Structure formats: C-alpha cells, structure tokens
Amino acid sequence: MKNTFQYLTLLAGLSAGVLMADTAAPATEAQAPAVTAQAAPVVTDYLNKATFLTGKPIEDAQYYIYLYSASWCPPCRALMPSVVKIYPEMKANKVEIILISCDSNDAEAKKYVEHYNAGFPGLHAGSAAARNLPSNKDIRAIPTAIFVDAQGNFIKSGNGRLILDWKNICKPQQ
C-alpha cells in the first residue's frame, strides 16, 4: 500500500486486536540526538505551515511525539486519558504531542480529540502535513508513538504506551 491510512484501514478491518504490537526496535541512547542551540528548529518551521484539525503546537518545543491513534481503536481509547493527563507537564517541559488521527475523515478525527479534551494539535493521517512531518515513519500498528527532536532527528518509535515514559526518552531540560 502506498498510503499509511489505507494500510491502517486494511489492518483494522482484518484484525483490530493485533494492533497493539510495538512497531520498531527501540533506539539506543547513543542514537538519541541531543538538542543544541545552534541547530535550526526544522519541525517548528514545518508545523508553522501546517493546518491543524485541533490545537496549535507550542512554539518552543524541544521534542515532538507523533502519536498515531484513532477513535475506533480500543487500545488507543484506553491510552488517551493517560496521555491527556500528562500533557500539561509535557508542554511545560517543551515536549509537544502531534496527534495523527487514523480516523476515516477530518470530522471524526476532530471529534476524537475534542471528546478527550486533549488540547494537543491534531492532523489527519491521510493529509500531506502528516505524511511529510520530519522523521515521520511508516507505521504498522496503532497506537504508535514516534519521538523526534526539534531539528527533526528521529529518536525512538514503538507502541503508543512509550509516551508514558516520555521523561526518560526525551530527557527534557528542567
């Protein structure tokens, strides 16, 4: 399949219960790039040009987490309250979540984010804005989390539950 959204839709129709598996081997700490003051914030520049279904990203984020999720996915719905609960602390530590909704259309995606009062910005998985995010990867399952730094360098990806370990993965400057 050429399109991540089509691929996810096919997977959902075949076996929704299998969609919880990790999607990639964890990156080692040596692979996690440090955020430097000299490097240009590639992700912020890109996001400033994107049109979001909900919310706007924080301007000075040091890290971004692309969270692939959908309203029809039971593991995604189970994870969402925990993510919403930790989001204010993440923002305060300059870590931004970009929800990439795998719902069938923009209206469903927006309704999903609003249902949980998520507050973080959302994009539809089928949009060019989501597909072209710096260091975005093809995914095989949802929920999936992809961690990148402000320069767009890939850090780690895997099951969406990785978001709950964001402090250890991003190591934000307190």
PDB file of C-alpha atoms in Angstrom:
ATOM      1  CA  MET A   1       0.000   0.000   0.000  1.00  0.00           C
ATOM      2  CA  LYS A   2       1.307   3.451  -0.832  1.00  0.00           C
ATOM      3  CA  ASN A   3      -0.726   5.233   1.789  1.00  0.00           C
ATOM      4  CA  THR A   4      -0.338   4.699   5.547  1.00  0.00           C
ATOM      5  CA  PHE A   5      -4.013   5.470   6.115  1.00  0.00           C
ATOM      6  CA  GLN A   6      -5.134   2.805   3.613  1.00  0.00           C
ATOM      7  CA  TYR A   7      -2.760   0.320   5.187  1.00  0.00           C
ATOM      8  CA  LEU A   8      -4.103   1.013   8.682  1.00  0.00           C
ATOM      9  CA  THR A   9      -7.683   0.775   7.485  1.00  0.00           C
ATOM     10  CA  LEU A  10      -6.961  -2.623   5.945  1.00  0.00           C
ATOM     11  CA  LEU A  11      -5.253  -3.817   9.114  1.00  0.00           C
ATOM     12  CA  ALA A  12      -8.131  -2.610  11.258  1.00  0.00           C
ATOM     13  CA  GLY A  13     -10.614  -4.499   9.159  1.00  0.00           C
ATOM     14  CA  LEU A  14      -8.577  -7.699   9.354  1.00  0.00           C
ATOM     15  CA  SER A  15      -7.517  -7.826  12.974  1.00  0.00           C
ATOM     16  CA  ALA A  16      -8.085  -4.867  15.288  1.00  0.00           C
ATOM     17  CA  GLY A  17      -6.852  -6.819  18.314  1.00  0.00           C
ATOM     18  CA  VAL A  18      -3.386  -7.268  16.822  1.00  0.00           C
ATOM     19  CA  LEU A  19      -2.763  -3.550  16.518  1.00  0.00           C
ATOM     20  CA  MET A  20      -1.025  -3.205  19.884  1.00  0.00           C
ATOM     21  CA  ALA A  21       2.372  -4.654  18.926  1.00  0.00           C
ATOM     22  CA  ASP A  22       5.483  -2.499  19.053  1.00  0.00           C
ATOM     23  CA  THR A  23       6.384  -1.207  15.632  1.00  0.00           C
ATOM     24  CA  ALA A  24      10.125  -0.814  15.821  1.00  0.00           C
ATOM     25  CA  ALA A  25      13.096  -1.855  17.866  1.00  0.00           C
ATOM     26  CA  PRO A  26      13.907   0.801  20.454  1.00  0.00           C
ATOM     27  CA  ALA A  27      16.698   3.160  19.645  1.00  0.00           C
ATOM     28  CA  THR A  28      19.699   3.025  21.915  1.00  0.00           C
ATOM     29  CA  GLU A  29      20.586   6.031  23.992  1.00  0.00           C
ATOM     30  CA  ALA A  30      23.564   6.619  21.715  1.00  0.00           C
ATOM     31  CA  GLN A  31      21.134   7.101  18.831  1.00  0.00           C
ATOM     32  CA  ALA A  32      19.163   9.796  20.635  1.00  0.00           C
ATOM     33  CA  PRO A  33      20.493  13.153  19.436  1.00  0.00           C
ATOM     34  CA  ALA A  34      20.974  15.999  21.863  1.00  0.00           C
ATOM     35  CA  VAL A  35      19.108  19.232  21.287  1.00  0.00           C
ATOM     36  CA  THR A  36      21.564  22.002  20.503  1.00  0.00           C
ATOM     37  CA  ALA A  37      21.009  25.734  20.455  1.00  0.00           C
ATOM     38  CA  GLN A  38      22.836  26.135  17.125  1.00  0.00           C
ATOM     39  CA  ALA A  39      20.604  23.850  15.033  1.00  0.00           C
ATOM     40  CA  ALA A  40      17.555  25.326  13.341  1.00  0.00           C
ATOM     41  CA  PRO A  41      14.199  24.020  14.650  1.00  0.00           C
ATOM     42  CA  VAL A  42      13.143  22.179  11.499  1.00  0.00           C
ATOM     43  CA  VAL A  43       9.963  20.668  12.974  1.00  0.00           C
ATOM     44  CA  THR A  44       8.645  24.014  14.252  1.00  0.00           C
ATOM     45  CA  ASP A  45       9.237  25.627  10.866  1.00  0.00           C
ATOM     46  CA  TYR A  46       7.357  22.804   9.174  1.00  0.00           C
ATOM     47  CA  LEU A  47       4.478  22.838  11.678  1.00  0.00           C
ATOM     48  CA  ASN A  48       4.047  26.604  11.308  1.00  0.00           C
ATOM     49  CA  LYS A  49       2.969  25.918   7.708  1.00  0.00           C
ATOM     50  CA  ALA A  50       0.571  23.053   8.559  1.00  0.00           C
ATOM     51  CA  THR A  51      -3.178  23.377   9.040  1.00  0.00           C
ATOM     52  CA  PHE A  52      -4.316  21.511  12.148  1.00  0.00           C
ATOM     53  CA  LEU A  53      -7.692  19.940  12.866  1.00  0.00           C
ATOM     54  CA  THR A  54      -7.350  20.947  16.509  1.00  0.00           C
ATOM     55  CA  GLY A  55      -4.935  22.987  18.591  1.00  0.00           C
ATOM     56  CA  LYS A  56      -1.644  24.629  17.699  1.00  0.00           C
ATOM     57  CA  PRO A  57       1.791  23.309  18.653  1.00  0.00           C
ATOM     58  CA  ILE A  58       3.845  25.123  21.262  1.00  0.00           C
ATOM     59  CA  GLU A  59       6.380  27.452  19.666  1.00  0.00           C
ATOM     60  CA  ASP A  60       9.482  26.437  21.608  1.00  0.00           C
ATOM     61  CA  ALA A  61       9.228  22.639  21.761  1.00  0.00           C
ATOM     62  CA  GLN A  62      12.497  20.751  22.100  1.00  0.00           C
ATOM     63  CA  TYR A  63      10.879  17.390  21.320  1.00  0.00           C
ATOM     64  CA  TYR A  64       7.841  16.170  19.404  1.00  0.00           C
ATOM     65  CA  ILE A  65       5.911  12.962  19.730  1.00  0.00           C
ATOM     66  CA  TYR A  66       3.819  11.934  16.743  1.00  0.00           C
ATOM     67  CA  LEU A  67       1.014   9.833  18.204  1.00  0.00           C
ATOM     68  CA  TYR A  68      -0.852   7.694  15.685  1.00  0.00           C
ATOM     69  CA  SER A  69      -4.273   6.929  17.136  1.00  0.00           C
ATOM     70  CA  ALA A  70      -7.954   6.561  16.187  1.00  0.00           C
ATOM     71  CA  SER A  71     -11.361   6.722  17.833  1.00  0.00           C
ATOM     72  CA  TRP A  72     -12.291   3.213  16.643  1.00  0.00           C
ATOM     73  CA  CYS A  73      -9.171   1.626  18.212  1.00  0.00           C
ATOM     74  CA  PRO A  74      -9.776   0.200  21.742  1.00  0.00           C
ATOM     75  CA  PRO A  75      -6.080   0.386  22.796  1.00  0.00           C
ATOM     76  CA  CYS A  76      -5.937   3.986  21.536  1.00  0.00           C
ATOM     77  CA  ARG A  77      -9.016   4.960  23.526  1.00  0.00           C
ATOM     78  CA  ALA A  78      -7.596   3.226  26.620  1.00  0.00           C
ATOM     79  CA  LEU A  79      -4.332   5.170  26.325  1.00  0.00           C
ATOM     80  CA  MET A  80      -5.823   8.595  25.616  1.00  0.00           C
ATOM     81  CA  PRO A  81      -6.889   9.566  29.200  1.00  0.00           C
ATOM     82  CA  SER A  82      -3.338   8.923  30.471  1.00  0.00           C
ATOM     83  CA  VAL A  83      -1.823  10.963  27.644  1.00  0.00           C
ATOM     84  CA  VAL A  84      -4.237  13.842  28.257  1.00  0.00           C
ATOM     85  CA  LYS A  85      -3.374  13.767  31.965  1.00  0.00           C
ATOM     86  CA  ILE A  86       0.405  14.079  31.408  1.00  0.00           C
ATOM     87  CA  TYR A  87       0.197  16.543  28.517  1.00  0.00           C
ATOM     88  CA  PRO A  88       0.323  19.765  30.646  1.00  0.00           C
ATOM     89  CA  GLU A  89       3.589  18.613  32.262  1.00  0.00           C
ATOM     90  CA  MET A  90       4.966  17.662  28.847  1.00  0.00           C
ATOM     91  CA  LYS A  91       4.169  21.122  27.462  1.00  0.00           C
ATOM     92  CA  ALA A  92       5.787  22.770  30.478  1.00  0.00           C
ATOM     93  CA  ASN A  93       8.934  20.767  29.659  1.00  0.00           C
ATOM     94  CA  LYS A  94       8.827  21.748  25.961  1.00  0.00           C
ATOM     95  CA  VAL A  95       7.638  18.357  24.707  1.00  0.00           C
ATOM     96  CA  GLU A  96       4.773  18.531  22.186  1.00  0.00           C
ATOM     97  CA  ILE A  97       2.395  15.804  21.062  1.00  0.00           C
ATOM     98  CA  ILE A  98       1.120  15.851  17.493  1.00  0.00           C
ATOM     99  CA  LEU A  99      -1.865  13.512  17.236  1.00  0.00           C
ATOM    100  CA  ILE A 100      -2.034  11.862  13.836  1.00  0.00           C
ATOM    101  CA  SER A 101      -5.557  10.523  13.595  1.00  0.00           C
ATOM    102  CA  CYS A 102      -6.214   7.376  11.600  1.00  0.00           C
ATOM    103  CA  ASP A 103      -9.954   8.042  11.622  1.00  0.00           C
ATOM    104  CA  SER A 104     -11.744   7.938   8.289  1.00  0.00           C
ATOM    105  CA  ASN A 105     -12.087  11.715   7.883  1.00  0.00           C
ATOM    106  CA  ASP A 106     -11.234  15.092   9.386  1.00  0.00           C
ATOM    107  CA  ALA A 107     -14.554  15.432  11.223  1.00  0.00           C
ATOM    108  CA  GLU A 108     -14.119  12.098  13.035  1.00  0.00           C
ATOM    109  CA  ALA A 109     -10.522  12.964  13.896  1.00  0.00           C
ATOM    110  CA  LYS A 110     -11.529  16.334  15.342  1.00  0.00           C
ATOM    111  CA  LYS A 111     -14.391  14.773  17.301  1.00  0.00           C
ATOM    112  CA  TYR A 112     -11.959  12.199  18.772  1.00  0.00           C
ATOM    113  CA  VAL A 113      -9.549  14.854  20.062  1.00  0.00           C
ATOM    114  CA  GLU A 114     -12.374  17.028  21.388  1.00  0.00           C
ATOM    115  CA  HIS A 115     -14.032  14.062  23.150  1.00  0.00           C
ATOM    116  CA  TYR A 116     -10.970  13.713  25.387  1.00  0.00           C
ATOM    117  CA  ASN A 117     -10.392  17.489  25.737  1.00  0.00           C
ATOM    118  CA  ALA A 118      -6.895  16.631  24.577  1.00  0.00           C
ATOM    119  CA  GLY A 119      -5.681  20.139  23.807  1.00  0.00           C
ATOM    120  CA  PHE A 120      -2.819  18.937  21.644  1.00  0.00           C
ATOM    121  CA  PRO A 121      -2.688  19.608  17.919  1.00  0.00           C
ATOM    122  CA  GLY A 122      -4.134  17.031  15.566  1.00  0.00           C
ATOM    123  CA  LEU A 123      -3.599  16.093  11.933  1.00  0.00           C
ATOM    124  CA  HIS A 124      -5.343  13.503   9.782  1.00  0.00           C
ATOM    125  CA  ALA A 125      -3.069  10.579   8.814  1.00  0.00           C
ATOM    126  CA  GLY A 126      -4.077  10.922   5.168  1.00  0.00           C
ATOM    127  CA  SER A 127      -3.014  14.569   4.965  1.00  0.00           C
ATOM    128  CA  ALA A 128       0.175  15.736   3.303  1.00  0.00           C
ATOM    129  CA  ALA A 129       1.015  17.619   6.505  1.00  0.00           C
ATOM    130  CA  ALA A 130       1.089  14.354   8.493  1.00  0.00           C
ATOM    131  CA  ARG A 131       2.875  12.326   5.820  1.00  0.00           C
ATOM    132  CA  ASN A 132       5.642  14.897   5.424  1.00  0.00           C
ATOM    133  CA  LEU A 133       6.488  15.549   9.072  1.00  0.00           C
ATOM    134  CA  PRO A 134      10.264  15.461   9.594  1.00  0.00           C
ATOM    135  CA  SER A 135      11.416  11.930  10.549  1.00  0.00           C
ATOM    136  CA  ASN A 136       7.908  10.533  10.311  1.00  0.00           C
ATOM    137  CA  LYS A 137       7.979   6.777   9.681  1.00  0.00           C
ATOM    138  CA  ASP A 138       5.631   4.274   8.113  1.00  0.00           C
ATOM    139  CA  ILE A 139       3.786   2.539  10.904  1.00  0.00           C
ATOM    140  CA  ARG A 140       2.345  -0.951  11.176  1.00  0.00           C
ATOM    141  CA  ALA A 141       0.023  -0.603  14.139  1.00  0.00           C
ATOM    142  CA  ILE A 142      -1.792   1.859  16.345  1.00  0.00           C
ATOM    143  CA  PRO A 143      -1.315   3.340  18.808  1.00  0.00           C
ATOM    144  CA  THR A 144       2.226   4.196  17.751  1.00  0.00           C
ATOM    145  CA  ALA A 145       4.479   6.946  19.110  1.00  0.00           C
ATOM    146  CA  ILE A 146       7.385   8.441  17.152  1.00  0.00           C
ATOM    147  CA  PHE A 147       9.804  10.664  19.080  1.00  0.00           C
ATOM    148  CA  VAL A 148      11.847  13.335  17.268  1.00  0.00           C
ATOM    149  CA  ASP A 149      13.837  16.330  18.425  1.00  0.00           C
ATOM    150  CA  ALA A 150      13.206  19.922  17.315  1.00  0.00           C
ATOM    151  CA  GLN A 151      15.612  19.501  14.414  1.00  0.00           C
ATOM    152  CA  GLY A 152      13.587  16.556  13.115  1.00  0.00           C
ATOM    153  CA  ASN A 153      16.080  13.875  14.152  1.00  0.00           C
ATOM    154  CA  PHE A 154      14.482  10.501  14.861  1.00  0.00           C
ATOM    155  CA  ILE A 155      14.903   9.320  18.466  1.00  0.00           C
ATOM    156  CA  LYS A 156      12.638   6.323  19.020  1.00  0.00           C
ATOM    157  CA  SER A 157       9.345   4.740  17.978  1.00  0.00           C
ATOM    158  CA  GLY A 158       7.119   1.963  19.224  1.00  0.00           C
ATOM    159  CA  ASN A 159       3.823   1.260  20.901  1.00  0.00           C
ATOM    160  CA  GLY A 160       1.936   4.399  21.902  1.00  0.00           C
ATOM    161  CA  ARG A 161       2.435   3.499  25.559  1.00  0.00           C
ATOM    162  CA  LEU A 162       6.003   4.794  25.137  1.00  0.00           C
ATOM    163  CA  ILE A 163       4.537   8.262  25.678  1.00  0.00           C
ATOM    164  CA  LEU A 164       4.128   7.385  29.338  1.00  0.00           C
ATOM    165  CA  ASP A 165       7.943   7.130  29.541  1.00  0.00           C
ATOM    166  CA  TRP A 166       8.491  10.489  27.828  1.00  0.00           C
ATOM    167  CA  LYS A 167      10.828  11.872  30.526  1.00  0.00           C
ATOM    168  CA  ASN A 168      13.318   9.043  30.059  1.00  0.00           C
ATOM    169  CA  ILE A 169      13.149   9.171  26.267  1.00  0.00           C
ATOM    170  CA  CYS A 170      13.255  12.942  25.771  1.00  0.00           C
ATOM    171  CA  LYS A 171      15.272  13.855  28.860  1.00  0.00           C
ATOM    172  CA  PRO A 172      13.915  17.426  28.884  1.00  0.00           C
ATOM    173  CA  GLN A 173      15.975  20.172  30.451  1.00  0.00           C
ATOM    174  CA  GLN A 174      14.266  21.054  33.711  1.00  0.00           C
TER     175      GLN A 174
END
